[in-house]
Structure formats: structure tokens, C-alpha cells
Amino acid sequence: MFLTAIKRKIRSNALFFKTFKAVLLYVRFLKSLSEEDQYKKLKKIKYTDSFEIHEKGYHCYFGYYDKSPINQTSKYIIYLRVKDKHNNDLPVDICLYDIDSKKISKIGETVTWNWQQGCMLQWLTTNTISFNSYNPKHKNYECKIIDVNEPTNIKTINRAVYSYNRDHSKYLSLNFNRLDLFAKGYGYPFAVDDMDYSKDGIWEVDVRTNTNKLILTLETIINFNPKNYNNMQHYVNHVAYTDDENSIIFIHRWQMKGGEFKSRLLIYNLHNKTLDTLLDNGHVSHYCWKDDRTLFIYATDANLQKGYMEVDIKNKKTKMIKGLPLEDGHPSYSNDRKIILTDTYPNHRRFQYLFCYDVDNKKLNVLDKLWSPFRYFNEQRCDLHPRWSNDNNFICVDNTNTGYRGIKVYKLK
């Protein structure tokens, strides 16, 4: 209890906490020089080729791991280009990289972006992309849909996108300003939505009719199996449709002053309007789908053990998967479900690992090890966020190995 009180006191002062973490970064680095690399003996996977997208003085990156910057034909890569020491009042570039010709084209710009999830840039079809933007005249967030071959031809939807359904006819949306306030690196700075819990939550947007509705309020989420929420701030994040699109899953987090938070994984049935709990042991993190009813997630189980586990969303049974790292990462499956791609945050030596886990043989293998300079920590950090190409012939990551953010692409076949 005494140590917990000290931690909370440190966290409550933002400037002191940031300084404390920066000092600790260097102390841990010096200490790590005498420690053995825990992944040193793992087998290294060979790839046939690799290349990087980077420009000196600029940060070139994509964002989150749940979507790929490589289009369906593996011809183009989309990404954000941000000047180092960027003026936040100015827009950043949305760029297109031609893999064959290595030609770079600017195809758009936006002022709604962050270091972790970018601007929700993603491919809808072979030539069509969408991304989030801000309309200063109407003072609202928008989703822009453009053809990369005719980037001036723009379709605008009147809410920012978080996660699409399978055929991109609908998507889910959140209060991105709330995320900016309480989950730095995941939101946008403009106050658009009402902060009242009864008027905030999760929206569903119909792309065809350009209409949206608030389908689940934060007030309803907070009051579902409530806990001791004294002086807490609440938000939801990482929302997604289930495969049958009958339900949505999301993470509900409640946060104390200074950033300490707890979280649970909930599921909401869109037809009967009911909430249910999938995981509620104080901590849930990154997830992906193994199949239409099995979620693969890094979380804490009922025995308070942290690790990668499977969660059956129908019967809520969990199964811890052995052989994977015991630290958090960003997982995804290959198309044949034989390989789990994941990563690590920088260790005390400032190295980030990129892993391929052989599901059948339960073997963890290393694809690469990348350096992360000291300047990249807290909300400025650069997670690898590994992503497959549609055909699984490429894997790409955001990284800072050159000193600036860049996209490294590995050719597997």
C-alpha cells in the first residue's frame, strides 16, 4: 500500500512524472549493459529482401497494427509524412509509395493525426483509401474517401472512422478528443463531441447514407457492473465488429489523475442491446481475431497471470498460449493461421523485437531487432506495429532505427 501511494503521488504531477521516467530510462539502460539478452538464443528467420521508406528530417510512418499500409495487389504503400519538430497547427502529408518505381506522391493532407494510430489511414479497395480529417468551418471530424489515382475526387463522411465492418458500408466511431485528453497518442486535439457521459460513447456510421447514431453511451458502460469509480475519468478504445457483425467489442478504461488506469473487455450485442463481460481482471491490451469466435489478446487472466491468451466470445472461456513473449505486443495471424506476428516495446537496451511464432511447433522466432533512440518514449514512442500484406508476402513495421520514423518492409517470398 505504501509503494502504491508513492507511485500515485509521482504520477499525479505530470512534469515530475515525465522527468522521473526520462531519468529512469537512462538508469535502466546503463544497468542493462551487464545483463544478458533474453532472446539471444532464438532462431533468426531469413527474409529474401527488405527496403525502407524514410526521408531525412521527416517522420514517415503508418500507425496501427490492425490494418495494412500495403494495398491488396502489393503495388502501393500509404503513409504519413511529418516534419521533425512539426508545427502542430499545420497539416501533415498523406503519401503514396510505388513499390516498383519507388516513386513518392503526396495525395492528401490532414491535421487529425497522432503518433500511435496516425489518421486511421487504410485501404478500402485496390485504389481507394480513407483517412480522418477536421473541418474547421463546421467544427467536426470527418472521414475522407479518395481514389489514389484521382486524389482530388473526395467523398466526405461526417464523422471520424475508428473501425470498419467487412464490406466498408459501416464503421464505428469514438470521441477522439476524449482520447487525446486521457490516452495521449491516440486522439485528436479539437473539441467536437459533448463530454457528458450520457451524450458520448460509441457511434455507428452508415457510409452510404452519410448518417450516424450514438449506439452505446459511456454512461451505460460505466453503470454496467460498476466498480469504485471515485474521481475516475472514463473512455473506450479499440472498438471493433465481431465477424458476424451482430456485436461489437471494445476496451473500457477508467483512469486516475496521473495516468494510472484499469481496463476490461466488453461485448455489446447490436440487436438485443445488451452488454456482457469477456475479461475483467484489471488489464486488457492488444488483440486480433484467430477465427470468427476466438479472440487472441494480451491480457491478465483470472489467476492474475499476464500473457497472450485466447478468449472464446461465445462461452467466455480463456486459454493461455505458451511459448510467446510474456510482454505486451501487437499480434496478428497469417492467412493460414500458422504464424502469429508480434513485437515488443523497447527493452532497457532500447531494442525492439519482431517475432514470428510458429503455431504448430510452438516455437518463437526472431525476424528482426531494431534500435529505438532515447527520444522516443511516452506518447512520442514509435511502436513497431507489425503488419502483414494482404497476400502475406510482405511484413512492414514503423521504426526509428535511422534516427527518424521510417517504414521498413520485409519481403518473405
Coordinates of C-alpha atoms in Angstrom, one line a residue:
M1 CA 0.0 0.0 0.0
F2 CA 2.9 2.4 0.8
L3 CA 4.6 1.8 -2.5
T4 CA 1.3 2.2 -4.3
A5 CA 0.7 5.5 -2.6
I6 CA 4.2 6.7 -3.6
K7 CA 3.6 5.7 -7.2
R8 CA 0.3 7.6 -7.3
K9 CA 1.9 10.7 -5.8
I10 CA 4.6 10.6 -8.5
R11 CA 2.1 10.1 -11.3
S12 CA -0.2 13.0 -10.0
N13 CA 2.5 15.6 -11.0
A14 CA 2.7 15.4 -14.8
L15 CA 6.0 17.3 -15.1
F16 CA 7.7 15.4 -12.3
F17 CA 6.5 12.1 -13.6
K18 CA 7.8 12.8 -17.1
T19 CA 11.2 13.8 -15.7
F20 CA 11.3 10.7 -13.5
K21 CA 10.5 8.4 -16.4
A22 CA 13.2 10.1 -18.6
V23 CA 15.9 9.6 -15.8
L24 CA 14.8 6.0 -15.2
L25 CA 15.2 5.4 -19.0
Y26 CA 19.0 6.1 -18.8
V27 CA 19.5 4.3 -15.5
R28 CA 17.9 1.2 -16.8
F29 CA 19.9 1.4 -20.0
L30 CA 23.2 1.5 -18.0
K31 CA 22.1 -1.3 -15.8
S32 CA 21.1 -3.4 -18.9
L33 CA 24.6 -3.3 -20.3
S34 CA 25.7 -6.0 -17.9
E35 CA 22.6 -8.2 -18.5
E36 CA 22.1 -11.0 -21.0
D37 CA 19.8 -10.6 -23.9
Q38 CA 16.8 -12.9 -23.1
Y39 CA 16.1 -13.5 -26.8
K40 CA 19.7 -14.1 -27.9
K41 CA 19.3 -17.8 -28.4
L42 CA 16.1 -17.7 -30.5
K43 CA 16.3 -18.8 -34.2
K44 CA 16.5 -15.9 -36.7
I45 CA 14.2 -16.1 -39.6
K46 CA 15.6 -15.2 -43.1
Y47 CA 13.8 -12.9 -45.4
T48 CA 14.5 -12.6 -49.1
D49 CA 14.8 -8.8 -49.2
S50 CA 13.9 -5.6 -47.4
F51 CA 13.7 -1.9 -48.1
E52 CA 12.8 1.3 -46.1
I53 CA 10.7 4.4 -46.7
H54 CA 12.3 7.3 -45.0
E55 CA 13.4 10.9 -45.7
K56 CA 15.9 12.8 -43.6
G57 CA 14.3 15.4 -41.4
Y58 CA 10.9 13.8 -41.8
H59 CA 9.0 11.1 -40.0
C60 CA 7.4 8.5 -42.3
Y61 CA 5.1 6.1 -40.6
F62 CA 1.7 4.4 -40.9
G63 CA 0.2 3.9 -37.5
Y64 CA -1.7 1.0 -36.0
Y65 CA -1.2 -2.7 -36.5
D66 CA -4.8 -3.7 -37.2
K67 CA -4.7 -2.5 -40.9
S68 CA -2.0 -2.7 -43.5
P69 CA -0.4 0.2 -45.4
I70 CA 0.2 -2.1 -48.4
N71 CA -2.7 -2.3 -50.9
Q72 CA -4.4 -5.6 -52.0
T73 CA -2.1 -6.0 -55.0
S74 CA 1.1 -5.2 -53.1
K75 CA 1.8 -2.3 -55.5
Y76 CA 1.3 0.7 -53.3
I77 CA 2.1 1.7 -49.7
I78 CA 0.3 4.6 -48.0
Y79 CA 1.8 6.5 -45.1
L80 CA 2.0 9.8 -43.2
R81 CA 5.0 12.2 -43.6
V82 CA 5.6 14.6 -40.8
K83 CA 8.4 17.2 -40.5
D84 CA 10.6 16.7 -37.5
K85 CA 9.7 19.4 -34.9
H86 CA 6.4 19.8 -36.8
N87 CA 4.2 22.8 -36.1
N88 CA 1.0 21.2 -34.8
D89 CA -1.1 23.9 -36.3
L90 CA -0.1 22.8 -39.8
P91 CA -1.3 19.7 -41.7
V92 CA 0.8 16.7 -42.4
D93 CA 1.2 14.9 -45.7
I94 CA -0.5 11.7 -46.8
C95 CA 1.8 10.0 -49.3
L96 CA 1.7 7.1 -51.8
Y97 CA 4.8 4.9 -52.4
D98 CA 5.0 2.9 -55.6
I99 CA 6.9 -0.3 -54.7
D100 CA 8.1 -1.0 -58.2
S101 CA 9.2 2.5 -59.3
K102 CA 10.0 3.8 -55.7
K103 CA 8.1 7.0 -56.7
I104 CA 6.6 9.0 -53.8
S105 CA 3.5 11.1 -54.4
K106 CA 1.6 13.4 -52.0
I107 CA -2.1 12.5 -52.3
G108 CA -3.6 14.4 -49.4
E109 CA -3.1 16.1 -46.0
T110 CA -4.7 16.2 -42.6
V111 CA -4.5 17.9 -39.2
T112 CA -6.1 15.0 -37.4
W113 CA -3.3 12.6 -36.6
N114 CA -1.3 11.1 -33.7
W115 CA 1.8 9.0 -33.3
Q116 CA 0.1 5.7 -32.4
Q117 CA -2.8 5.4 -34.8
G118 CA -1.9 8.0 -37.4
C119 CA -5.1 9.3 -39.0
M120 CA -6.7 5.9 -39.4
L121 CA -5.3 5.7 -42.9
Q122 CA -6.4 2.5 -44.6
W123 CA -7.2 0.8 -47.9
L124 CA -10.8 0.2 -48.8
T125 CA -10.2 -1.2 -52.3
T126 CA -7.2 -1.7 -54.5
N127 CA -7.1 2.1 -55.3
T128 CA -9.4 3.6 -52.7
I129 CA -8.3 4.8 -49.2
S130 CA -9.9 6.6 -46.3
F131 CA -8.5 8.8 -43.5
N132 CA -9.7 11.2 -40.8
S133 CA -9.7 14.9 -41.2
Y134 CA -11.1 18.0 -39.5
N135 CA -13.4 20.6 -41.0
P136 CA -12.7 24.0 -39.3
K137 CA -15.8 25.6 -40.9
H138 CA -18.3 23.0 -39.5
K139 CA -16.0 22.2 -36.4
N140 CA -16.3 18.5 -36.8
Y141 CA -14.2 15.5 -37.6
E142 CA -14.7 13.8 -41.0
C143 CA -13.7 10.7 -42.9
K144 CA -12.3 11.3 -46.3
I145 CA -12.5 8.6 -49.0
I146 CA -10.4 9.1 -52.1
D147 CA -9.1 7.3 -55.2
V148 CA -5.3 7.4 -55.1
N149 CA -5.2 7.8 -58.9
E150 CA -7.6 10.8 -58.7
P151 CA -6.9 12.3 -55.2
T152 CA -9.0 15.5 -55.9
N153 CA -12.1 13.4 -56.1
I154 CA -13.2 13.2 -52.5
K155 CA -16.2 11.7 -50.7
T156 CA -16.7 13.1 -47.2
I157 CA -18.5 11.3 -44.3
N158 CA -19.4 13.4 -41.3
R159 CA -17.7 11.5 -38.5
A160 CA -14.2 10.2 -38.0
V161 CA -13.7 6.5 -38.5
Y162 CA -12.3 4.1 -36.0
S163 CA -13.1 0.6 -37.3
Y164 CA -15.0 -0.5 -40.5
N165 CA -17.2 -3.6 -41.0
R166 CA -16.2 -6.2 -43.5
D167 CA -17.6 -4.5 -46.7
H168 CA -16.8 -0.9 -45.5
S169 CA -20.5 0.0 -45.7
K170 CA -20.5 1.0 -41.9
Y171 CA -18.0 2.0 -39.4
L172 CA -17.7 2.6 -35.6
S173 CA -16.6 6.0 -34.3
L174 CA -15.4 7.4 -30.9
N175 CA -14.9 10.7 -29.2
F176 CA -11.3 11.3 -30.4
N177 CA -10.9 14.4 -28.3
R178 CA -11.6 12.4 -25.1
L179 CA -8.8 10.0 -26.3
D180 CA -6.5 13.0 -26.7
L181 CA -7.1 14.1 -23.2
F182 CA -6.9 10.7 -21.4
A183 CA -5.0 8.4 -23.8
K184 CA -2.2 10.6 -25.3
G185 CA -1.1 9.5 -28.7
Y186 CA -4.5 8.1 -29.7
G187 CA -6.8 11.1 -30.2
Y188 CA -7.1 14.5 -31.9
P189 CA -7.0 17.9 -30.2
F190 CA -10.2 19.6 -31.4
A191 CA -13.2 19.6 -29.0
V192 CA -16.0 18.3 -31.2
D193 CA -18.2 15.9 -29.2
D194 CA -20.1 16.5 -26.0
M195 CA -18.1 15.3 -22.9
D196 CA -21.2 14.4 -21.0
Y197 CA -21.2 10.6 -20.4
S198 CA -24.8 10.4 -21.5
K199 CA -24.1 12.0 -24.8
D200 CA -20.7 10.3 -25.5
G201 CA -19.7 6.8 -26.3
I202 CA -19.7 4.7 -29.5
W203 CA -21.3 5.7 -32.7
E204 CA -22.2 3.7 -35.8
V205 CA -21.9 5.4 -39.2
D206 CA -23.7 4.4 -42.4
V207 CA -21.3 5.2 -45.2
R208 CA -23.9 5.0 -48.0
T209 CA -26.4 7.5 -46.4
N210 CA -23.8 9.6 -44.5
T211 CA -25.7 9.3 -41.3
N212 CA -24.7 8.3 -37.8
K213 CA -26.2 7.4 -34.4
L214 CA -24.9 7.1 -30.9
I215 CA -25.5 3.3 -30.3
L216 CA -23.9 3.0 -26.8
T217 CA -23.3 5.7 -24.3
L218 CA -20.4 5.9 -21.8
E219 CA -23.0 6.4 -19.1
T220 CA -24.4 2.9 -19.9
I221 CA -20.9 1.4 -20.0
I222 CA -19.9 2.9 -16.7
N223 CA -23.1 1.8 -15.0
F224 CA -22.7 -1.8 -16.3
N225 CA -21.4 -3.9 -13.3
P226 CA -19.9 -0.7 -11.8
K227 CA -16.8 -0.6 -9.6
N228 CA -15.4 2.0 -7.2
Y229 CA -15.0 4.8 -9.7
N230 CA -14.4 7.8 -7.3
N231 CA -12.5 10.6 -9.1
M232 CA -12.0 8.5 -12.3
Q233 CA -12.1 9.5 -15.9
H234 CA -13.6 7.0 -18.4
Y235 CA -13.0 6.3 -22.0
V236 CA -13.4 3.5 -24.6
N237 CA -10.9 2.4 -27.1
H238 CA -10.0 -0.4 -29.6
V239 CA -13.6 -0.9 -30.7
A240 CA -14.3 -3.5 -33.5
Y241 CA -17.1 -5.5 -35.0
T242 CA -17.3 -9.2 -34.5
D243 CA -17.1 -11.3 -37.6
D244 CA -20.9 -11.8 -37.9
E245 CA -21.4 -8.0 -37.2
N246 CA -24.1 -8.9 -34.7
S247 CA -21.9 -7.4 -31.9
I248 CA -19.0 -5.1 -31.2
I249 CA -16.2 -5.5 -28.7
F250 CA -14.2 -2.7 -27.0
I251 CA -12.0 -1.8 -24.1
H252 CA -13.4 0.2 -21.3
R253 CA -10.7 2.1 -19.3
W254 CA -11.0 4.2 -16.1
Q255 CA -8.1 6.4 -15.2
M256 CA -6.9 8.2 -12.1
K257 CA -5.1 11.5 -12.1
G258 CA -1.5 10.9 -13.3
G259 CA -2.4 8.2 -15.9
E260 CA -2.8 5.0 -13.8
F261 CA -5.7 3.0 -15.3
K262 CA -7.5 -0.2 -15.2
S263 CA -9.4 -1.8 -18.1
R264 CA -11.9 -4.5 -19.0
L265 CA -13.0 -6.1 -22.3
L266 CA -16.7 -5.9 -23.1
I267 CA -19.0 -7.1 -25.8
Y268 CA -22.2 -5.4 -26.9
N269 CA -25.0 -7.1 -28.9
L270 CA -26.3 -4.7 -31.5
H271 CA -29.6 -6.4 -31.8
N272 CA -30.8 -7.0 -28.3
K273 CA -28.8 -4.0 -26.9
T274 CA -27.1 -5.9 -24.1
L275 CA -23.6 -5.7 -22.6
D276 CA -21.6 -8.6 -21.4
T277 CA -18.1 -9.1 -20.0
L278 CA -15.3 -11.0 -21.8
L279 CA -12.4 -10.1 -19.5
D280 CA -12.3 -8.2 -16.3
N281 CA -9.1 -8.8 -14.3
G282 CA -7.9 -5.3 -14.3
H283 CA -5.8 -5.3 -17.5
V284 CA -6.6 -6.0 -21.2
S285 CA -4.4 -4.8 -24.1
H286 CA -3.9 -5.5 -27.8
Y287 CA -5.9 -8.1 -29.6
C288 CA -6.7 -9.7 -33.0
W289 CA -9.1 -12.4 -34.3
K290 CA -8.0 -16.0 -34.6
D291 CA -11.3 -17.0 -36.1
D292 CA -14.9 -15.8 -36.0
R293 CA -15.4 -16.7 -32.3
T294 CA -11.9 -16.7 -30.9
L295 CA -10.1 -13.5 -29.8
F296 CA -6.3 -13.6 -29.4
I297 CA -5.3 -11.0 -26.8
Y298 CA -2.5 -9.9 -24.4
A299 CA -4.2 -9.6 -21.0
T300 CA -4.4 -10.7 -17.4
D301 CA -6.3 -13.9 -16.7
A302 CA -8.4 -14.9 -13.7
N303 CA -5.2 -16.1 -11.9
L304 CA -3.7 -12.7 -12.4
Q305 CA -1.2 -14.0 -14.9
K306 CA -0.3 -11.8 -17.8
G307 CA 0.3 -13.2 -21.3
Y308 CA -1.2 -14.0 -24.7
M309 CA -4.4 -15.9 -24.5
E310 CA -7.4 -17.0 -26.5
V311 CA -10.9 -15.9 -25.5
D312 CA -14.0 -17.7 -26.8
I313 CA -16.5 -14.8 -27.2
K314 CA -19.4 -17.3 -27.0
N315 CA -18.7 -19.2 -23.8
K316 CA -16.1 -16.7 -22.4
K317 CA -13.5 -19.5 -21.7
T318 CA -9.9 -18.4 -21.8
K319 CA -6.7 -20.3 -22.7
M320 CA -3.2 -19.0 -22.1
I321 CA -0.8 -19.7 -25.0
K322 CA 2.7 -20.9 -24.1
G323 CA 5.9 -20.1 -25.9
L324 CA 5.0 -16.4 -26.7
P325 CA 6.8 -13.4 -25.1
L326 CA 5.5 -12.6 -21.6
E327 CA 5.5 -8.9 -22.5
D328 CA 2.9 -6.9 -24.4
G329 CA 2.9 -6.6 -28.2
H330 CA 0.8 -6.1 -31.2
P331 CA -0.4 -9.5 -32.6
S332 CA -1.8 -10.7 -35.9
Y333 CA -2.3 -14.0 -37.7
S334 CA -1.1 -15.1 -41.1
N335 CA -3.8 -16.0 -43.5
D336 CA -3.3 -19.8 -42.9
R337 CA -3.2 -19.2 -39.1
K338 CA 0.1 -20.9 -38.8
I339 CA 2.2 -17.8 -37.8
I340 CA 1.5 -15.2 -35.2
L341 CA 3.3 -11.9 -35.9
T342 CA 4.0 -9.8 -32.9
D343 CA 6.6 -7.4 -31.4
T344 CA 7.9 -5.9 -28.2
Y345 CA 8.3 -2.4 -26.8
P346 CA 11.9 -1.2 -26.4
N347 CA 13.7 -3.1 -23.7
H348 CA 16.1 -1.4 -21.3
R349 CA 18.8 -1.5 -24.1
R350 CA 16.4 0.2 -26.4
F351 CA 15.9 -2.7 -28.7
Q352 CA 12.5 -3.7 -30.1
Y353 CA 12.0 -7.3 -31.3
L354 CA 9.9 -8.5 -34.2
F355 CA 8.7 -12.1 -33.8
C356 CA 7.1 -14.8 -35.8
Y357 CA 5.6 -17.5 -33.6
D358 CA 5.2 -21.0 -35.2
V359 CA 1.7 -22.1 -34.0
D360 CA 2.1 -25.8 -34.9
N361 CA 5.5 -26.2 -33.4
K362 CA 5.0 -23.7 -30.6
K363 CA 8.4 -22.0 -31.5
L364 CA 9.2 -18.3 -31.1
N365 CA 11.5 -17.0 -33.9
V366 CA 13.1 -13.6 -34.4
L367 CA 12.5 -11.7 -37.7
D368 CA 14.5 -8.6 -36.7
K369 CA 15.8 -6.5 -33.8
L370 CA 15.6 -2.7 -34.2
W371 CA 17.1 0.2 -32.2
S372 CA 14.9 2.9 -30.7
P373 CA 16.7 6.2 -29.7
F374 CA 16.1 7.6 -26.3
R375 CA 14.0 10.5 -27.7
Y376 CA 11.2 8.1 -28.5
F377 CA 9.3 7.4 -25.3
N378 CA 5.9 8.2 -23.7
E379 CA 3.4 9.4 -26.3
Q380 CA 6.4 10.2 -28.6
R381 CA 7.3 6.5 -28.8
C382 CA 7.4 4.6 -32.0
D383 CA 5.9 1.1 -31.7
L384 CA 6.7 -1.3 -34.4
H385 CA 3.1 -2.1 -35.0
P386 CA 3.9 -5.1 -37.4
R387 CA 1.5 -5.7 -40.3
W388 CA 1.1 -8.3 -43.0
S389 CA 0.4 -7.5 -46.6
N390 CA -2.8 -9.0 -48.0
D391 CA -1.0 -11.9 -49.6
N392 CA 1.3 -12.4 -46.6
N393 CA 4.4 -12.0 -48.9
F394 CA 5.4 -8.8 -47.0
I395 CA 5.7 -7.6 -43.4
C396 CA 6.1 -4.0 -42.6
V397 CA 6.9 -2.0 -39.4
D398 CA 7.3 1.5 -38.3
N399 CA 10.7 2.0 -36.6
T400 CA 13.3 4.6 -35.6
N401 CA 16.4 2.7 -36.4
T402 CA 17.7 5.5 -38.6
G403 CA 17.0 8.2 -36.0
Y404 CA 13.7 9.2 -37.6
R405 CA 10.5 7.3 -38.0
G406 CA 10.6 5.2 -41.2
I407 CA 8.7 2.2 -42.6
K408 CA 10.7 -1.0 -43.0
V409 CA 9.3 -3.6 -45.4
Y410 CA 10.4 -7.3 -45.4
K411 CA 9.9 -9.4 -48.4
L412 CA 9.3 -13.0 -47.3
K413 CA 8.7 -14.7 -50.7

